């Protein structure tokens, strides 16, 4: 199994704002973001309240196997005034297939803290790659916040050093 490449686009990951770390054996990767921040408050345009990043992972693997995302780790920061909320949302699918796995975590204000989320897809929600072909795994991720009046809300996906980070665990099975 080998990761051939990763591409990305979106308001939370503009060109040049993502660092990619690949394991020596090209079987694991980490993405570090520096622009993935959703923010809402007085005088802020609505476009800042939602940021997304569409990620495509090109994986090469042996014939007779398929793979699925099983766990996803997120680290971030939420600063939410009373009465506000923030969400981290992810959708996973393979090019050319309609089945999608969805994950969502919501935080409610008041809150000001770092967070770490480990979402695990249940067996019925797993999205498996098609057998016999290599197709990109697409991940549509987003953070969004909601605030009214004079309230402020901010949510990121970041690490301690201020960069944004996703770590993906991949599950495999034999094709039938």
XYZ file of N, CA and C in Angstrom, residues 5-127:
369
model
N -0.031 10.518 -3.546
C -0.093 11.968 -3.456
C -1.362 12.431 -2.775
N -1.339 13.687 -2.355
C -2.480 14.314 -1.703
C -2.666 15.684 -2.327
N -3.895 15.994 -2.715
C -4.191 17.337 -3.220
C -5.328 17.914 -2.386
N -5.463 19.234 -2.399
C -6.456 19.903 -1.569
C -6.857 21.231 -2.191
N -8.039 21.704 -1.827
C -8.526 23.016 -2.251
C -9.668 23.409 -1.336
N -9.808 24.697 -1.076
C -10.924 25.182 -0.278
C -10.562 26.434 0.487
N -11.563 27.045 1.091
C -11.361 28.292 1.827
C -10.533 28.092 3.095
N -10.518 26.873 3.645
C -9.717 26.585 4.832
C -8.320 26.095 4.523
N -8.048 25.883 3.234
C -6.727 25.368 2.841
C -6.295 25.963 1.496
N -6.186 27.298 1.428
C -5.750 27.900 0.169
C -4.353 27.423 -0.223
N -4.033 27.555 -1.496
C -2.736 27.104 -2.018
C -1.595 27.623 -1.148
N -0.678 26.727 -0.821
C 0.499 27.083 -0.038
C 0.279 27.122 1.462
N -0.934 26.813 1.953
C -1.213 26.917 3.384
C -1.247 25.563 4.099
N -0.926 24.477 3.396
C -0.979 23.143 3.984
C 0.384 22.478 3.870
N 0.836 21.893 4.965
C 2.059 21.091 4.955
C 1.661 19.627 5.026
N 2.346 18.812 4.262
C 2.066 17.382 4.245
C 3.249 16.627 4.825
N 2.955 15.724 5.745
C 3.974 14.853 6.307
C 3.607 13.425 5.945
N 4.548 12.730 5.370
C 4.311 11.347 4.944
C 5.270 10.444 5.709
N 4.785 9.294 6.144
C 5.666 8.342 6.803
C 6.679 7.816 5.780
N 7.795 7.297 6.266
C 8.848 6.782 5.379
C 8.347 5.679 4.463
N 7.382 4.883 4.945
C 6.859 3.793 4.122
C 5.651 4.221 3.278
N 5.289 5.511 3.294
C 4.177 6.076 2.522
C 2.846 5.399 2.844
N 2.665 5.005 4.125
C 1.417 4.369 4.538
C 0.605 5.225 5.495
N 1.141 6.318 5.933
C 0.439 7.212 6.844
C 0.799 8.644 6.493
N -0.134 9.554 6.761
C 0.128 10.963 6.471
C -0.544 11.856 7.492
N -0.020 13.045 7.605
C -0.585 14.088 8.447
C -0.619 15.366 7.623
N -1.688 16.123 7.756
C -1.815 17.414 7.088
C -1.832 18.501 8.146
N -1.017 19.512 7.953
C -0.940 20.638 8.879
C -1.442 21.883 8.158
N -2.460 22.536 8.719
C -3.080 23.706 8.106
C -2.717 24.968 8.867
N -2.616 26.099 8.155
C -2.391 27.354 8.861
C -3.455 28.403 8.565
N -4.521 28.039 7.853
C -5.583 28.998 7.528
C -6.983 28.452 7.791
N -7.096 27.400 8.559
C -8.380 26.715 8.722
C -9.082 27.236 9.973
N -9.669 28.427 9.884
C -10.277 29.118 11.009
C -11.649 29.643 10.589
N -12.692 29.265 11.311
C -14.035 29.820 11.098
C -14.313 30.792 12.236
N -14.897 31.957 11.902
C -15.092 33.005 12.892
C -16.363 33.790 12.585
N -17.108 34.116 13.639
C -18.322 34.924 13.496
C -18.394 35.922 14.636
N -18.942 37.088 14.338
C -19.096 38.117 15.358
C -19.500 39.426 14.724
N -19.642 40.474 15.555
C -20.077 41.778 15.053
C -19.159 42.301 13.942
N -19.763 42.701 12.840
C -19.016 43.292 11.734
C -18.274 42.317 10.842
N -18.326 41.025 11.140
C -17.607 40.034 10.324
C -18.511 39.537 9.198
N -17.973 39.397 7.993
C -18.790 38.869 6.898
C -19.171 37.409 7.148
N -20.351 37.025 6.678
C -20.850 35.669 6.850
C -19.901 34.626 6.260
N -19.147 34.992 5.234
C -18.228 34.053 4.578
C -17.129 33.550 5.513
N -16.849 34.243 6.592
C -15.819 33.797 7.544
C -16.334 32.723 8.500
N -17.665 32.542 8.581
C -18.256 31.635 9.555
C -18.142 30.167 9.152
N -17.757 29.891 7.919
C -17.609 28.506 7.462
C -16.359 28.402 6.601
N -15.511 27.445 6.938
C -14.322 27.162 6.127
C -14.333 25.680 5.792
N -13.881 25.343 4.593
C -13.855 23.940 4.193
C -12.535 23.601 3.518
N -12.266 22.319 3.433
C -11.109 21.827 2.693
C -11.482 20.490 2.070
N -11.441 20.443 0.752
C -11.679 19.214 -0.008
C -10.314 18.574 -0.241
N -10.134 17.351 0.250
C -8.847 16.657 0.192
C -9.017 15.395 -0.636
N -8.107 15.166 -1.575
C -8.116 13.938 -2.379
C -6.821 13.182 -2.110
N -6.946 11.925 -1.684
C -5.783 11.092 -1.379
C -5.681 10.015 -2.446
N -4.586 10.022 -3.182
C -4.332 9.030 -4.233
C -3.552 7.884 -3.614
N -4.233 6.744 -3.429
C -3.611 5.561 -2.832
C -3.451 4.480 -3.883
N -2.327 3.792 -3.855
C -2.085 2.626 -4.715
C -1.999 1.411 -3.812
N -2.721 0.361 -4.186
C -2.766 -0.832 -3.360
C -2.909 -2.047 -4.258
N -2.573 -3.251 -3.730
C -2.567 -4.459 -4.548
C -3.972 -4.861 -5.004
N -4.024 -5.510 -6.168
C -5.283 -6.061 -6.657
C -5.837 -7.031 -5.621
N -7.157 -7.108 -5.530
C -7.779 -8.032 -4.597
C -8.048 -7.437 -3.226
N -7.743 -6.136 -3.029
C -7.976 -5.470 -1.754
C -8.749 -4.183 -1.986
N -9.503 -3.781 -0.962
C -10.107 -2.457 -0.962
C -9.879 -1.859 0.422
N -10.123 -0.573 0.572
C -9.853 0.076 1.854
C -10.975 1.038 2.216
N -10.993 1.427 3.506
C -11.996 2.351 4.013
C -11.386 3.192 5.130
N -11.892 4.404 5.290
C -11.556 5.203 6.462
C -12.332 4.621 7.642
N -11.664 4.395 8.768
C -12.291 3.804 9.933
C -12.251 4.761 11.121
N -11.119 5.428 11.333
C -10.999 6.422 12.403
C -10.427 7.708 11.837
N -10.788 8.808 12.459
C -10.282 10.121 12.070
C -9.986 10.887 13.350
N -8.795 11.449 13.452
C -8.408 12.256 14.611
C -8.332 13.721 14.206
N -8.917 14.580 15.014
C -8.854 16.032 14.812
C -8.375 16.688 16.083
N -7.587 17.732 15.939
C -7.186 18.567 17.068
C -7.521 19.996 16.693
N -8.012 20.753 17.658
C -8.366 22.127 17.351
C -8.582 22.954 18.587
N -9.185 24.098 18.357
C -9.439 25.065 19.413
C -10.816 25.667 19.179
N -11.581 25.832 20.247
C -12.896 26.471 20.160
C -12.975 27.574 21.212
N -13.387 28.761 20.782
C -13.689 29.874 21.693
C -15.090 30.345 21.335
N -16.060 29.999 22.172
C -17.466 30.233 21.870
C -18.123 30.995 23.011
N -18.709 32.173 22.709
C -19.466 32.927 23.698
C -20.741 32.168 24.061
N -21.370 32.494 25.186
C -22.648 31.859 25.530
C -23.660 32.040 24.389
N -24.392 30.969 24.088
C -25.410 31.031 23.054
C -24.906 30.803 21.640
N -23.598 30.576 21.459
C -23.043 30.312 20.131
C -22.742 28.821 19.994
N -22.400 28.411 18.785
C -22.032 27.010 18.569
C -20.969 26.916 17.490
N -20.285 25.767 17.471
C -19.289 25.466 16.445
C -19.378 24.002 16.084
N -19.107 23.687 14.815
C -19.152 22.300 14.350
C -17.926 21.969 13.535
N -17.496 20.724 13.672
C -16.495 20.139 12.796
C -17.218 19.013 12.074
N -17.220 19.061 10.723
C -17.984 18.126 9.907
C -17.064 17.532 8.852
N -17.186 16.224 8.599
C -16.404 15.570 7.554
C -17.280 14.595 6.785
N -17.063 14.536 5.460
C -17.724 13.567 4.585
C -16.648 12.846 3.794
N -16.816 11.524 3.608
C -15.828 10.695 2.932
C -16.498 9.925 1.808
N -15.889 9.935 0.615
C -16.450 9.191 -0.511
C -15.364 8.924 -1.534
N -15.612 7.946 -2.397
C -14.697 7.632 -3.479
C -15.243 8.191 -4.781
N -14.357 8.681 -5.624
C -14.767 9.219 -6.919
C -15.629 8.204 -7.650
N -16.770 8.647 -8.168
C -17.650 7.785 -8.930
C -18.626 6.961 -8.107
N -18.600 7.086 -6.779
C -19.525 6.335 -5.931
C -20.437 7.291 -5.175
N -21.653 6.839 -4.899
C -22.613 7.710 -4.226
C -22.603 7.561 -2.701
N -22.135 6.422 -2.155
C -22.147 6.240 -0.700
C -21.146 7.182 -0.041
N -21.602 7.827 1.019
C -20.782 8.794 1.741
C -20.832 8.479 3.228
N -19.678 8.539 3.888
C -19.609 8.425 5.347
C -19.534 9.829 5.918
N -20.339 10.129 6.926
C -20.400 11.472 7.505
C -20.088 11.441 8.994
N -19.321 12.417 9.458
C -18.978 12.576 10.870
C -19.242 14.026 11.255
N -19.758 14.254 12.471
C -20.069 15.612 12.910
C -19.894 15.710 14.419
N -19.233 16.769 14.872
C -19.104 17.058 16.298
C -19.503 18.511 16.505
N -20.371 18.752 17.507
C -20.851 20.108 17.790
C -20.445 20.509 19.202
N -20.004 21.753 19.341
C -19.684 22.348 20.633
C -20.596 23.548 20.839
N -20.990 23.784 22.092
C -21.860 24.904 22.428
C -21.158 25.803 23.430
N -21.354 27.121 23.262
C -20.777 28.089 24.182
C -21.599 28.185 25.453
N -20.982 28.597 26.549
C -19.636 29.143 26.561
C -18.574 28.051 26.603
N -17.513 28.271 25.862
C -16.386 27.336 25.843
C -15.145 28.065 25.360
N -14.024 27.711 25.933
C -12.728 28.177 25.451
C -11.715 27.111 25.817
N -11.372 26.285 24.794
C -10.469 25.180 25.087
C -9.941 24.541 23.813
N -8.829 23.844 23.965
C -8.339 22.972 22.912
C -9.200 21.720 22.924
N -9.331 21.074 21.791
C -10.079 19.827 21.744
C -9.354 18.809 20.883
N -9.644 17.552 21.152
C -9.185 16.439 20.327
C -10.370 15.518 20.130
N -10.650 15.202 18.880
C -11.783 14.341 18.541
C -11.241 13.100 17.856
N -11.710 11.942 18.272
C -11.472 10.712 17.520
C -12.836 10.177 17.140
N -13.178 10.349 15.881
C -14.423 9.806 15.363
C -14.139 8.433 14.780
N -15.039 7.500 15.028
C -14.925 6.157 14.491
C -16.184 5.846 13.708
N -16.011 5.500 12.433
C -17.159 5.124 11.611
C -17.616 3.732 12.000
N -18.914 3.565 12.199
C -19.474 2.246 12.457
C -19.417 1.395 11.204
N -19.524 0.098 11.360
C -19.429 -0.833 10.236
C -20.430 -0.473 9.138
N -21.666 -0.086 9.503
C -22.673 0.227 8.495
C -22.388 1.537 7.772
N -21.529 2.404 8.333
C -21.223 3.685 7.712
C -19.930 3.653 6.895
N -19.191 2.544 6.946
C -17.931 2.479 6.223
C -18.151 2.630 4.717
N -17.297 3.415 4.097
C -17.322 3.608 2.653
C -16.093 2.911 2.102
